[in-house]
Each structure stands twice: as C-alpha cells, then as structure tokens.
Short mmCIF file of C-alpha atoms in Angstrom, two decimals:
data_model
loop_
_atom_site.label_atom_id
_atom_site.label_comp_id
_atom_site.label_asym_id
_atom_site.label_seq_id
_atom_site.Cartn_x
_atom_site.Cartn_y
_atom_site.Cartn_z
CA MET A 15 0.00 0.00 0.00
CA ARG A 16 2.83 2.37 0.83
CA ASN A 17 4.31 1.77 -2.60
CA TYR A 18 1.08 3.03 -4.16
CA SER A 19 1.18 6.15 -2.02
CA LYS A 20 4.75 6.87 -3.13
CA LEU A 21 3.77 6.44 -6.78
CA GLY A 22 0.81 8.78 -6.45
CA GLY A 23 -1.94 6.15 -6.38
CA THR A 24 -5.17 6.11 -4.38
CA GLU A 25 -7.03 3.36 -2.53
CA VAL A 26 -9.29 2.90 -5.57
CA ASP A 27 -6.25 2.57 -7.85
CA TYR A 28 -4.80 -0.01 -5.49
CA GLN A 29 -7.97 -2.10 -5.44
CA GLU A 30 -8.41 -1.91 -9.24
CA MET A 31 -4.83 -2.96 -9.90
CA ARG A 32 -5.19 -5.78 -7.37
CA MET A 33 -8.35 -7.03 -9.07
CA LEU A 34 -6.47 -6.97 -12.39
CA GLY A 35 -3.59 -8.95 -10.88
CA ARG A 36 -1.13 -6.10 -11.45
CA THR A 37 1.55 -4.38 -9.38
CA GLN A 38 1.91 -0.60 -9.68
CA GLN A 39 5.28 0.29 -11.23
CA LEU A 40 4.72 3.66 -12.92
CA ASN A 41 4.07 7.07 -11.38
CA ARG A 42 0.41 8.17 -11.21
CA ASN A 43 0.90 11.91 -11.70
CA VAL A 44 -1.54 12.63 -14.54
CA ARG A 45 -4.89 14.22 -13.69
CA PHE A 46 -8.00 15.08 -15.71
CA ILE A 47 -6.84 18.29 -17.43
CA SER A 48 -3.50 16.72 -18.32
CA THR A 49 -5.27 13.62 -19.62
CA LEU A 50 -7.65 15.74 -21.69
CA GLY A 51 -4.73 17.73 -23.08
CA PHE A 52 -2.91 14.49 -23.80
CA ALA A 53 -5.89 13.10 -25.73
CA CYS A 54 -6.55 16.32 -27.68
CA THR A 55 -2.95 16.78 -28.78
CA LEU A 56 -2.59 13.09 -29.59
CA MET A 57 -5.67 13.12 -31.83
CA SER A 58 -4.86 16.53 -33.41
CA THR A 59 -8.13 16.40 -35.33
CA TRP A 60 -8.10 19.69 -37.23
CA GLU A 61 -4.35 19.59 -37.83
CA ILE A 62 -4.43 16.06 -39.25
CA ALA A 63 -7.48 16.96 -41.35
CA LEU A 64 -5.44 19.75 -42.97
CA MET A 65 -2.32 17.65 -43.44
CA THR A 66 -4.11 14.69 -45.02
CA SER A 67 -6.48 16.78 -47.17
CA PHE A 68 -4.48 15.75 -50.25
CA PHE A 69 -5.92 12.23 -50.17
CA GLY A 70 -9.49 13.47 -49.87
CA LEU A 71 -9.07 16.00 -52.67
CA ILE A 72 -7.84 13.39 -55.16
CA ASN A 73 -10.43 10.81 -54.06
CA GLY A 74 -13.70 12.72 -54.01
CA GLY A 75 -12.80 16.40 -53.86
CA THR A 76 -14.00 19.00 -51.38
CA ALA A 77 -17.38 17.31 -50.95
CA CYS A 78 -15.56 14.17 -49.79
CA LEU A 79 -13.59 16.20 -47.23
CA VAL A 80 -16.66 17.94 -45.79
CA TRP A 81 -19.11 15.03 -45.64
CA GLY A 82 -16.39 12.49 -44.90
CA TYR A 83 -15.43 14.43 -41.77
CA PHE A 84 -18.93 14.18 -40.31
CA ILE A 85 -19.35 10.50 -41.26
CA VAL A 86 -16.02 9.59 -39.68
CA TRP A 87 -16.84 11.66 -36.59
CA LEU A 88 -20.10 9.75 -36.09
CA GLY A 89 -18.44 6.37 -36.67
CA TYR A 90 -15.65 7.06 -34.22
CA MET A 91 -18.10 8.23 -31.57
CA LEU A 92 -19.41 4.65 -31.52
CA VAL A 93 -15.87 3.27 -31.42
CA PHE A 94 -14.74 5.53 -28.59
CA ALA A 95 -17.85 4.72 -26.55
CA THR A 96 -16.71 1.10 -26.57
CA ILE A 97 -13.11 2.02 -25.75
CA ALA A 98 -14.21 4.30 -22.89
CA GLU A 99 -16.17 1.47 -21.28
CA MET A 100 -13.21 -0.88 -21.59
CA ALA A 101 -10.95 1.71 -19.96
CA SER A 102 -13.44 1.98 -17.09
CA MET A 103 -13.60 -1.80 -16.62
CA ALA A 104 -9.85 -2.45 -16.87
CA PRO A 105 -7.74 0.72 -16.58
CA THR A 106 -4.31 -0.66 -17.58
CA SER A 107 -1.79 0.52 -20.16
CA GLY A 108 -2.48 -2.49 -22.37
CA GLY A 109 -6.01 -1.39 -23.13
CA HIS A 110 -8.15 -4.16 -24.60
CA CYS A 111 -5.48 -6.90 -24.95
CA GLN A 112 -7.77 -10.47 -23.79
CA LYS A 113 -5.31 -16.28 -25.08
CA PHE A 114 -4.66 -16.26 -28.85
CA VAL A 115 -7.00 -13.48 -29.97
CA SER A 116 -5.70 -11.14 -27.27
CA TYR A 117 -2.17 -12.05 -28.34
CA LEU A 118 -2.86 -10.99 -31.94
CA VAL A 119 -4.59 -7.83 -30.73
CA GLY A 120 -1.51 -7.00 -28.64
CA TRP A 121 0.83 -7.47 -31.60
CA THR A 122 -1.45 -5.48 -33.88
CA SER A 123 -1.64 -2.64 -31.37
CA VAL A 124 2.15 -2.54 -30.94
CA LEU A 125 2.53 -2.52 -34.73
CA GLY A 126 0.03 0.29 -35.15
CA TRP A 127 1.45 2.59 -32.51
CA GLN A 128 5.11 2.02 -33.40
CA THR A 129 4.54 2.72 -37.08
CA GLY A 130 2.17 5.55 -36.22
CA LEU A 131 4.92 7.44 -34.41
CA ALA A 132 7.24 7.14 -37.41
CA SER A 133 4.48 8.34 -39.73
CA LEU A 134 3.61 11.30 -37.51
CA ALA A 135 7.25 12.38 -37.19
CA PHE A 136 7.58 12.06 -40.97
CA LEU A 137 4.62 14.40 -41.48
CA VAL A 138 6.30 17.03 -39.30
CA GLY A 139 9.58 16.62 -41.18
CA THR A 140 7.98 16.94 -44.60
CA MET A 141 5.99 20.00 -43.49
CA ILE A 142 9.27 21.65 -42.52
CA GLY A 143 10.55 20.68 -45.96
CA GLY A 144 7.43 22.21 -47.54
CA LEU A 145 8.12 25.52 -45.80
CA LEU A 146 11.72 25.46 -47.02
CA VAL A 147 10.50 24.94 -50.59
CA LEU A 148 7.98 27.78 -50.21
CA ASP A 149 10.60 30.23 -48.95
CA ASN A 150 13.33 29.10 -51.36
CA HIS A 151 12.23 27.72 -54.73
CA ASN A 152 15.81 26.63 -55.47
CA TYR A 153 15.83 24.28 -52.51
CA VAL A 154 15.44 20.59 -53.35
CA PHE A 155 14.02 18.49 -50.54
CA GLU A 156 15.89 15.19 -50.70
CA ARG A 157 14.59 11.98 -49.16
CA TRP A 158 17.46 11.76 -46.71
CA HIS A 159 16.59 15.26 -45.47
CA GLY A 160 13.23 13.89 -44.36
CA THR A 161 14.89 10.95 -42.61
CA LEU A 162 17.22 13.23 -40.64
CA LEU A 163 14.29 15.44 -39.65
CA VAL A 164 12.35 12.39 -38.42
CA ILE A 165 15.30 11.36 -36.23
CA ALA A 166 15.71 14.90 -34.86
CA ILE A 167 11.99 15.31 -34.09
CA THR A 168 11.78 11.91 -32.40
CA ALA A 169 14.89 12.68 -30.31
CA PHE A 170 13.22 15.92 -29.18
CA CYS A 171 10.09 13.99 -28.16
CA ILE A 172 12.17 11.38 -26.32
CA ILE A 173 13.63 14.11 -24.08
CA PHE A 174 10.12 14.99 -22.85
CA ASN A 175 9.44 11.32 -22.11
CA THR A 176 12.67 10.67 -20.18
CA VAL A 177 14.56 13.61 -18.68
CA LEU A 178 11.43 15.80 -18.47
CA ALA A 179 8.97 12.95 -17.80
CA ARG A 180 7.91 14.39 -14.43
CA LYS A 181 6.98 17.67 -16.14
CA LEU A 182 5.00 15.98 -18.92
CA PRO A 183 1.56 16.25 -17.19
CA MET A 184 2.05 20.00 -16.72
CA VAL A 185 3.17 20.36 -20.35
CA GLU A 186 0.09 18.46 -21.56
CA GLY A 187 -2.20 20.79 -19.59
CA LEU A 188 -0.54 23.87 -21.12
CA VAL A 189 -0.64 22.34 -24.58
CA LEU A 190 -4.42 21.90 -24.29
CA ILE A 191 -4.87 25.66 -23.84
CA ILE A 192 -2.38 26.46 -26.59
CA HIS A 193 -4.03 23.87 -28.85
CA ILE A 194 -7.32 25.81 -28.70
CA LEU A 195 -5.66 29.23 -29.13
CA ARG A 196 -3.66 28.02 -32.12
CA PHE A 197 -6.84 26.83 -33.79
CA LEU A 198 -8.18 30.37 -33.56
CA ALA A 199 -4.84 31.76 -34.76
CA VAL A 200 -5.20 29.73 -37.96
CA LEU A 201 -8.97 30.04 -38.40
CA ILE A 202 -9.31 33.82 -38.00
CA PRO A 203 -6.84 34.82 -40.79
CA LEU A 204 -8.51 32.34 -43.15
CA TRP A 205 -11.94 33.62 -42.19
CA VAL A 206 -11.02 37.30 -42.63
CA LEU A 207 -8.72 37.15 -45.67
CA ALA A 208 -10.14 34.31 -47.77
CA PRO A 209 -12.58 35.21 -50.58
CA ARG A 210 -16.24 34.40 -49.95
CA ASN A 211 -17.72 31.59 -52.01
CA SER A 212 -21.15 30.02 -52.32
CA PRO A 213 -21.57 26.61 -50.64
CA LYS A 214 -22.04 25.27 -54.17
CA VAL A 215 -18.34 25.88 -54.80
CA VAL A 216 -17.53 23.27 -52.16
CA PHE A 217 -19.29 20.64 -54.24
CA PRO A 218 -17.87 20.91 -57.80
CA ASN A 219 -20.27 18.45 -59.42
CA SER A 220 -23.27 20.21 -57.87
CA ALA A 221 -21.97 23.54 -59.14
CA VAL A 222 -22.33 22.34 -62.74
CA HIS A 223 -26.05 21.77 -62.21
CA MET A 224 -26.40 25.28 -60.73
CA ALA A 225 -24.78 27.03 -63.70
CA GLU A 226 -27.90 29.05 -64.55
CA GLU A 227 -28.06 30.45 -61.01
CA ILE A 228 -24.38 31.39 -60.57
CA LYS A 229 -23.37 34.98 -61.21
CA ASP A 230 -20.65 35.25 -63.88
CA ALA A 231 -21.03 31.51 -64.39
CA SER A 232 -18.58 31.34 -67.30
CA ILE A 233 -15.82 32.56 -64.96
CA VAL A 234 -16.84 31.36 -61.50
CA LEU A 235 -17.90 27.82 -62.46
CA PRO A 236 -14.72 26.59 -64.17
CA ARG A 237 -12.60 28.36 -61.55
CA ALA A 238 -14.42 26.52 -58.76
CA ILE A 239 -13.89 23.16 -60.46
CA ILE A 240 -10.24 23.63 -61.43
CA ILE A 241 -8.91 25.36 -58.30
CA VAL A 242 -8.92 22.10 -56.32
CA PHE A 243 -6.56 20.50 -58.80
CA GLU A 244 -4.31 23.59 -58.91
CA ILE A 245 -3.86 23.37 -55.15
CA LEU A 246 -2.85 19.72 -55.47
CA GLU A 247 0.06 20.70 -57.73
CA THR A 248 1.74 22.79 -55.03
CA PRO A 249 5.53 22.29 -54.82
CA THR A 250 5.25 22.13 -51.02
CA HIS A 251 3.35 18.79 -51.38
CA TYR A 252 0.82 20.03 -48.81
CA PRO A 253 -2.34 21.66 -50.24
CA PHE A 254 -3.08 23.49 -46.97
CA ILE A 255 0.27 25.33 -47.17
CA GLN A 256 -0.66 26.52 -50.66
CA VAL A 257 -4.10 27.56 -49.39
CA PHE A 258 -2.47 29.57 -46.59
CA TYR A 259 -0.27 31.32 -49.15
CA ASN A 260 -3.16 31.96 -51.57
CA VAL A 261 -5.16 33.56 -48.77
CA THR A 262 -2.42 35.63 -47.12
CA GLN A 263 -0.23 36.29 -50.19
CA SER A 264 2.61 36.41 -47.67
CA LYS A 265 5.40 33.90 -47.21
CA ALA A 266 5.94 35.16 -43.66
CA GLY A 267 2.26 34.77 -42.79
CA THR A 268 2.14 31.33 -44.37
CA SER A 269 5.27 30.29 -42.48
CA ILE A 270 3.79 31.40 -39.15
CA MET A 271 0.48 29.62 -39.73
CA THR A 272 2.24 26.45 -40.89
CA ALA A 273 4.64 26.65 -37.94
CA ILE A 274 1.59 26.54 -35.66
CA ILE A 275 0.57 23.24 -37.26
CA ILE A 276 4.14 21.92 -36.98
CA VAL A 277 4.31 22.73 -33.25
CA ASN A 278 0.91 21.12 -32.66
CA ILE A 279 1.86 17.91 -34.46
CA THR A 280 5.20 17.84 -32.63
CA SER A 281 3.21 17.97 -29.38
CA ALA A 282 1.20 15.03 -30.71
CA CYS A 283 4.48 13.19 -31.33
CA ILE A 284 5.43 13.73 -27.67
CA SER A 285 2.10 12.25 -26.58
CA THR A 286 2.47 9.40 -29.07
CA VAL A 287 5.87 8.44 -27.63
CA ALA A 288 4.24 8.23 -24.19
CA THR A 289 1.37 6.11 -25.56
CA VAL A 290 3.40 3.70 -27.67
CA SER A 291 5.97 3.15 -24.92
CA ARG A 292 3.30 2.31 -22.32
CA GLN A 293 1.38 0.08 -24.71
CA THR A 294 4.52 -1.82 -25.76
CA TRP A 295 5.65 -2.05 -22.14
CA SER A 296 2.29 -3.50 -21.08
CA PHE A 297 2.34 -6.17 -23.81
CA ALA A 298 5.95 -7.07 -22.95
CA ARG A 299 4.89 -7.34 -19.30
CA ASP A 300 2.46 -10.05 -20.42
CA LYS A 301 5.44 -11.74 -22.15
CA GLY A 302 3.90 -11.23 -25.58
CA LEU A 303 7.10 -9.81 -27.11
CA PRO A 304 10.63 -11.20 -27.48
CA LEU A 305 13.02 -10.30 -24.61
CA PRO A 306 10.13 -9.42 -22.26
CA SER A 307 12.29 -9.08 -19.13
CA PHE A 308 14.45 -6.42 -20.77
CA ILE A 309 11.64 -4.54 -22.50
CA ALA A 310 9.29 -4.50 -19.48
CA HIS A 311 12.00 -3.57 -16.96
CA VAL A 312 11.29 -0.36 -15.05
CA LYS A 313 14.45 1.18 -13.64
CA PRO A 314 14.10 2.03 -9.92
CA GLY A 315 13.97 5.76 -9.37
CA TRP A 316 12.80 6.54 -12.90
CA ASN A 317 9.35 4.89 -12.60
CA ILE A 318 8.93 5.11 -16.37
CA PRO A 319 9.44 2.35 -18.98
CA LEU A 320 12.81 3.78 -20.02
CA ASN A 321 13.90 0.70 -21.97
CA VAL A 322 10.75 0.82 -24.07
CA VAL A 323 11.12 4.56 -24.72
CA LEU A 324 14.65 4.01 -26.02
CA LEU A 325 13.51 0.97 -28.01
CA THR A 326 10.76 3.09 -29.57
CA PHE A 327 13.36 5.69 -30.53
CA ALA A 328 15.47 3.00 -32.21
CA ILE A 329 12.47 1.52 -34.08
CA THR A 330 11.40 4.93 -35.39
CA ASN A 331 14.93 5.67 -36.58
CA LEU A 332 15.12 2.33 -38.39
CA LEU A 333 11.72 2.86 -40.02
CA SER A 334 12.77 6.34 -41.17
CA LEU A 335 15.65 4.79 -43.12
CA ILE A 336 13.06 3.15 -45.41
CA ASN A 337 12.33 6.62 -46.78
CA ILE A 338 15.87 6.91 -48.18
CA GLY A 339 15.33 3.84 -50.34
CA SER A 340 11.67 4.34 -51.25
CA THR A 341 9.19 7.07 -50.33
CA VAL A 342 6.36 4.83 -51.59
CA ALA A 343 7.29 2.08 -49.12
CA PHE A 344 7.55 4.56 -46.26
CA ASN A 345 4.21 6.19 -47.10
CA ALA A 346 2.65 2.76 -46.59
CA ILE A 347 3.75 3.05 -42.94
CA GLY A 348 1.03 5.62 -42.29
CA SER A 349 -1.63 3.37 -43.80
CA LEU A 350 -0.21 0.42 -41.86
CA ALA A 351 -0.52 2.34 -38.58
CA VAL A 352 -4.19 3.12 -39.18
CA SER A 353 -5.11 -0.40 -40.33
CA ALA A 354 -3.31 -2.02 -37.38
CA ILE A 355 -4.92 0.22 -34.75
CA LEU A 356 -8.38 -0.09 -36.32
CA GLY A 357 -7.88 -3.85 -36.41
CA THR A 358 -7.60 -3.90 -32.62
CA TYR A 359 -10.81 -1.87 -32.27
CA ILE A 360 -12.91 -4.36 -34.25
CA ILE A 361 -13.01 -6.75 -31.25
CA SER A 362 -16.21 -5.66 -29.47
CA PHE A 363 -17.18 -5.59 -25.78
CA SER A 364 -20.30 -5.07 -23.71
CA LEU A 365 -21.81 -1.61 -23.22
CA GLY A 366 -24.86 -2.50 -21.17
CA SER A 367 -28.38 -2.32 -22.60
CA ALA A 368 -27.36 -0.13 -25.55
CA GLY A 369 -24.09 -1.95 -26.01
CA ILE A 370 -25.26 -4.36 -28.70
CA PHE A 371 -26.32 -1.50 -31.00
CA ILE A 372 -23.20 0.57 -30.31
CA ASN A 373 -20.94 -2.42 -30.86
CA ILE A 374 -22.67 -3.41 -34.10
CA GLY A 375 -22.43 0.15 -35.40
CA ALA A 376 -18.78 0.49 -34.36
CA VAL A 377 -17.75 -2.85 -35.86
CA CYS A 378 -19.61 -2.21 -39.14
CA PHE A 379 -17.96 1.21 -39.46
CA LEU A 380 -14.52 -0.15 -38.64
CA LEU A 381 -14.83 -3.08 -41.04
CA VAL A 382 -15.58 -0.73 -43.93
CA VAL A 383 -12.75 1.66 -43.05
CA TRP A 384 -10.34 -1.18 -42.31
CA VAL A 385 -10.91 -2.78 -45.74
CA PHE A 386 -10.46 0.49 -47.62
CA ILE A 387 -7.26 1.29 -45.70
CA PHE A 388 -5.54 -1.41 -47.77
CA PHE A 389 -6.69 0.07 -51.11
CA PRO A 390 -4.23 2.04 -53.30
CA ILE A 391 -4.94 5.77 -53.63
CA GLU A 392 -4.87 5.73 -57.44
CA LYS A 393 -6.94 3.74 -59.93
CA GLU A 394 -4.02 2.49 -62.04
CA VAL A 395 -1.82 0.46 -59.71
CA ILE A 396 1.90 0.14 -60.38
CA ALA A 397 4.85 -0.35 -58.03
CA GLU A 398 4.97 3.41 -57.27
CA THR A 399 1.26 3.71 -56.48
CA MET A 400 0.75 0.34 -54.78
CA ASN A 401 -0.32 0.45 -51.13
CA TRP A 402 2.27 -1.87 -49.58
CA ASN A 403 0.48 -1.69 -46.25
CA VAL A 404 -1.14 -5.10 -46.85
CA VAL A 405 2.28 -6.74 -47.29
CA MET A 406 3.66 -5.22 -44.08
CA PHE A 407 0.53 -5.99 -42.06
CA CYS A 408 0.27 -9.62 -43.18
CA GLY A 409 4.03 -10.10 -42.73
CA THR A 410 3.86 -8.89 -39.14
CA MET A 411 0.84 -11.07 -38.37
CA ILE A 412 2.58 -14.14 -39.84
CA PHE A 413 5.63 -13.43 -37.67
CA ALA A 414 3.41 -13.00 -34.60
CA VAL A 415 1.64 -16.32 -35.22
CA VAL A 416 4.92 -18.20 -35.78
CA TYR A 417 6.45 -16.62 -32.67
CA ASN A 418 3.38 -17.59 -30.66
CA LEU A 419 3.53 -21.22 -31.83
CA VAL A 420 7.25 -21.52 -31.06
CA ILE A 421 7.73 -19.36 -27.95
CA GLY A 422 4.81 -17.07 -27.16
CA LYS A 423 2.20 -19.64 -26.08
CA LYS A 424 4.61 -20.98 -23.44
CA LYS A 425 5.24 -17.56 -21.88
CA TYR A 426 2.39 -15.22 -22.80
CA THR A 427 -0.20 -14.54 -20.10
CA ALA A 428 -3.43 -12.92 -21.22
CA PRO A 429 -4.69 -10.09 -18.96
CA VAL A 430 -7.96 -11.94 -18.34
CA ASP A 431 -6.01 -14.88 -16.88
CA LEU A 432 -4.53 -12.59 -14.23
CA VAL A 433 -7.97 -11.25 -13.38
CA LYS A 434 -9.39 -14.77 -12.96
CA ARG A 435 -6.44 -15.82 -10.83
CA GLU A 436 -6.80 -12.80 -8.58
CA LEU A 437 -10.55 -13.23 -8.22
CA TYR A 438 -10.07 -16.92 -7.39
CA GLY A 439 -7.56 -15.96 -4.69
CA LEU A 440 -9.93 -13.38 -3.21
CA LEU A 441 -12.77 -15.92 -3.26
CA ARG A 442 -10.69 -18.48 -1.36
CA TYR A 443 -9.67 -15.76 1.11
CA CYS A 444 -13.31 -14.77 1.73
CA LEU A 445 -14.40 -18.41 2.12
CA GLY A 446 -11.58 -18.92 4.60
CA ILE A 447 -12.84 -15.99 6.70
CA ILE A 448 -16.44 -17.29 6.61
CA SER A 449 -15.42 -20.82 7.60
#
C-alpha cells in the first residue's frame, strides 16, 4: 500500500490494480486536465485533417472532405464509446489486450502505434521541408533530409518522455490551452482574408447543375472546379500550405500559420511516444514480445518504462531509413498504422443495454474503413502507387503467429487470466474468513 502512495496512487487505484492482478510500477501523476490535453494533442483532429487533405481531394474532392469528416466523426463516436467502457472496466496501459486473440490484438496494437509514431514524425519533417521549398524555390528536398528530420523530431520527443517525464503532465495541460488558441490563430486569418464563395463551390459536381443560377457563371464555375486541382500541384506537397499562401499572399504569414501546425503535431508526437511506450511495455509485461524481461524492466527511481522509450526511438529511426530507399514504401507506414490500430478496435465488448447497438455500429464502421485502408490511392496500380500496407501488415501477423507457436504460447499470459487468478484468490480468502 505504501508503494502506491509513493507512486501517487489512491485506494481505488490499489484495489483496481489488485483485481487486475497487477503491481503498480509507474508514477500516477496525470490528472483530468493533463489527460484531456494528452488526448486532444494526440488526436490533433483539425491539424491532421489539414495535413491529409491531399488524399481526400484526389479521391472525391472537397465534398468528400466535408461530408467524410462528419461521417467519420459519427463512426468514431461509436468506437470511442466502446473504448471508454473498456478503460473503465480495466484501466491498464495495455487497453483491450484479452489467449490467442488477445495475443494478436496485442501485436497489432504494438505494430500500429510504433509505425504511427514514425508516420507522424515524418509528417512534421515533410511539413518543414514544404516551408523550405515555399521560402526558397531553389531548394530541393531530398529523401534523406526527411529521414534526418524524423530522427531529430523523435529525439526531441524522447527528451520529454525521459529527462522531463515528471513535467510531462504540466506540459500536456498547457498544450491543451495552446491547442485551442492556435486553432483560432489559424482560423481567424482564413476567415477574414479568404474570398467568400457560395456553398455550391464546395461541391464541384453540384456547381455544374447550378450554372444558370451562378453569377458570372462562365468565370466562376470553371474556376471553382479547377482550383482544387491547382492546389494539389503545389511544390510544397501540402495543399493546406498553398491555401495559406493563396489567402495571405505572404510567405511570412504562411510560415507562421504552418509553424503553428508543426508545433501542434510535434506535441502530438510527444504524446504518441508516451502512448506507444506504455502500450509496448504493457504487452511485454504479459510476455507477448521477445526479450520481455528487458523490454518491461522499469528502472528504480525513474518509474517510467525507459527501456521501451529508447527501443521506440530506435524503431522509429530504423523505419525512417526506409524513406531513403523508397518514399512509396515509407508512405505505406502511415496506412499500416491506421489499419493495425483499427484492427484492434474491431473486437467488441459489452456496453450494457445499448451496447449491442453501439458495438454493431462500431464494428460495421470499422470493417468498412479497415478494408479500404488497404486500397491504393490511385486507380491504375503500379509499383509506385501500390499500397504496400497489406504486405507489411500480413508479414507482421505471420511473424506474430509463428512466434506464438514456437515461444509465445509458453510464456504469454493474457490479462484476463490474471484477473481470474486474482478473483479466485480473493474468493478463497473470503471463504476462509467465513469458515
């Protein structure tokens, strides 16, 4: 009990961990505001929507971006309702890992988060490269430049998760406030400076059918249809950077607005390092990974999974080297991260009386998204446009199955087994008192 007090735990935390068959090893120094800030910066909804707008624009246009946002928001509300209940039932770092199915879920989750960090750091690095191209048209952004930026950004995030780990909750709380203010800092200039358009302009195909009701239709109509494709040809490789420049007509203003996005996504990288390290540590603690004793070791005095943090740094650096050989292969990392994480969410759990409907809706939504995640982004598929995510995902799953058959099934302990063991022990204890 004293150990829990030293690590910042409460009586409720102690009882919950005991029921789950766990021993507290990490500091409990994160409260509600810090947790909310952590979640908001990790999700980075509006920032990611801007950064990934390219894919929506070439696969449906502006209408796809607008309506797709609301459809995805509704689908993920069902998914997060399920996840929230699971977190309430079993608040451990492993999440919903429960023997063989839970083992695959654990591997899939580790795969998703590890590759997700590399993908997120790569987005930050390429945005920096986009700004350099905007400010200096003679600059050529080489692939190895992106790799070095990924390593530098990840190293910066590692510092916050090791040396400054005790300050991380305070940082997350501050970032929440800054996250909201930065949204306004980007939105207001766009709102004030951008030209006003009819809602019909957002939906190019609909605009054609409204030609007789559009003022100066011969000019406005083709401009509305073509402008989307002009933005896609930006040398910065990020349409939102070109939009910022078109609106402000200022390289300095564009750089400041883009820098806001870069700082926000870097904050998300810091949160992602914390998430992926705890998730990997939890799965290694269940002996689901090779070298579990080393990976799950928590150094006394640090009270953080230092070995996993450093391992995560090494994995991200190795993944970033793929970009030097092939940008196409590295781009598949981002798709792999999404498909792996969504794959873990497809396993449903109870949500009470409404649970069956929420679970059905969540699983149906995830199945559709999960299938399309493996699709290439262009109609004509060649080596350069192939989505190699399916190869990486299946390769990792095959390795996980083989490892489980050879080693894993002898060592791996599913979280539910620990719960049953602990409950059985408590039952025997209570029966002993009664007798």
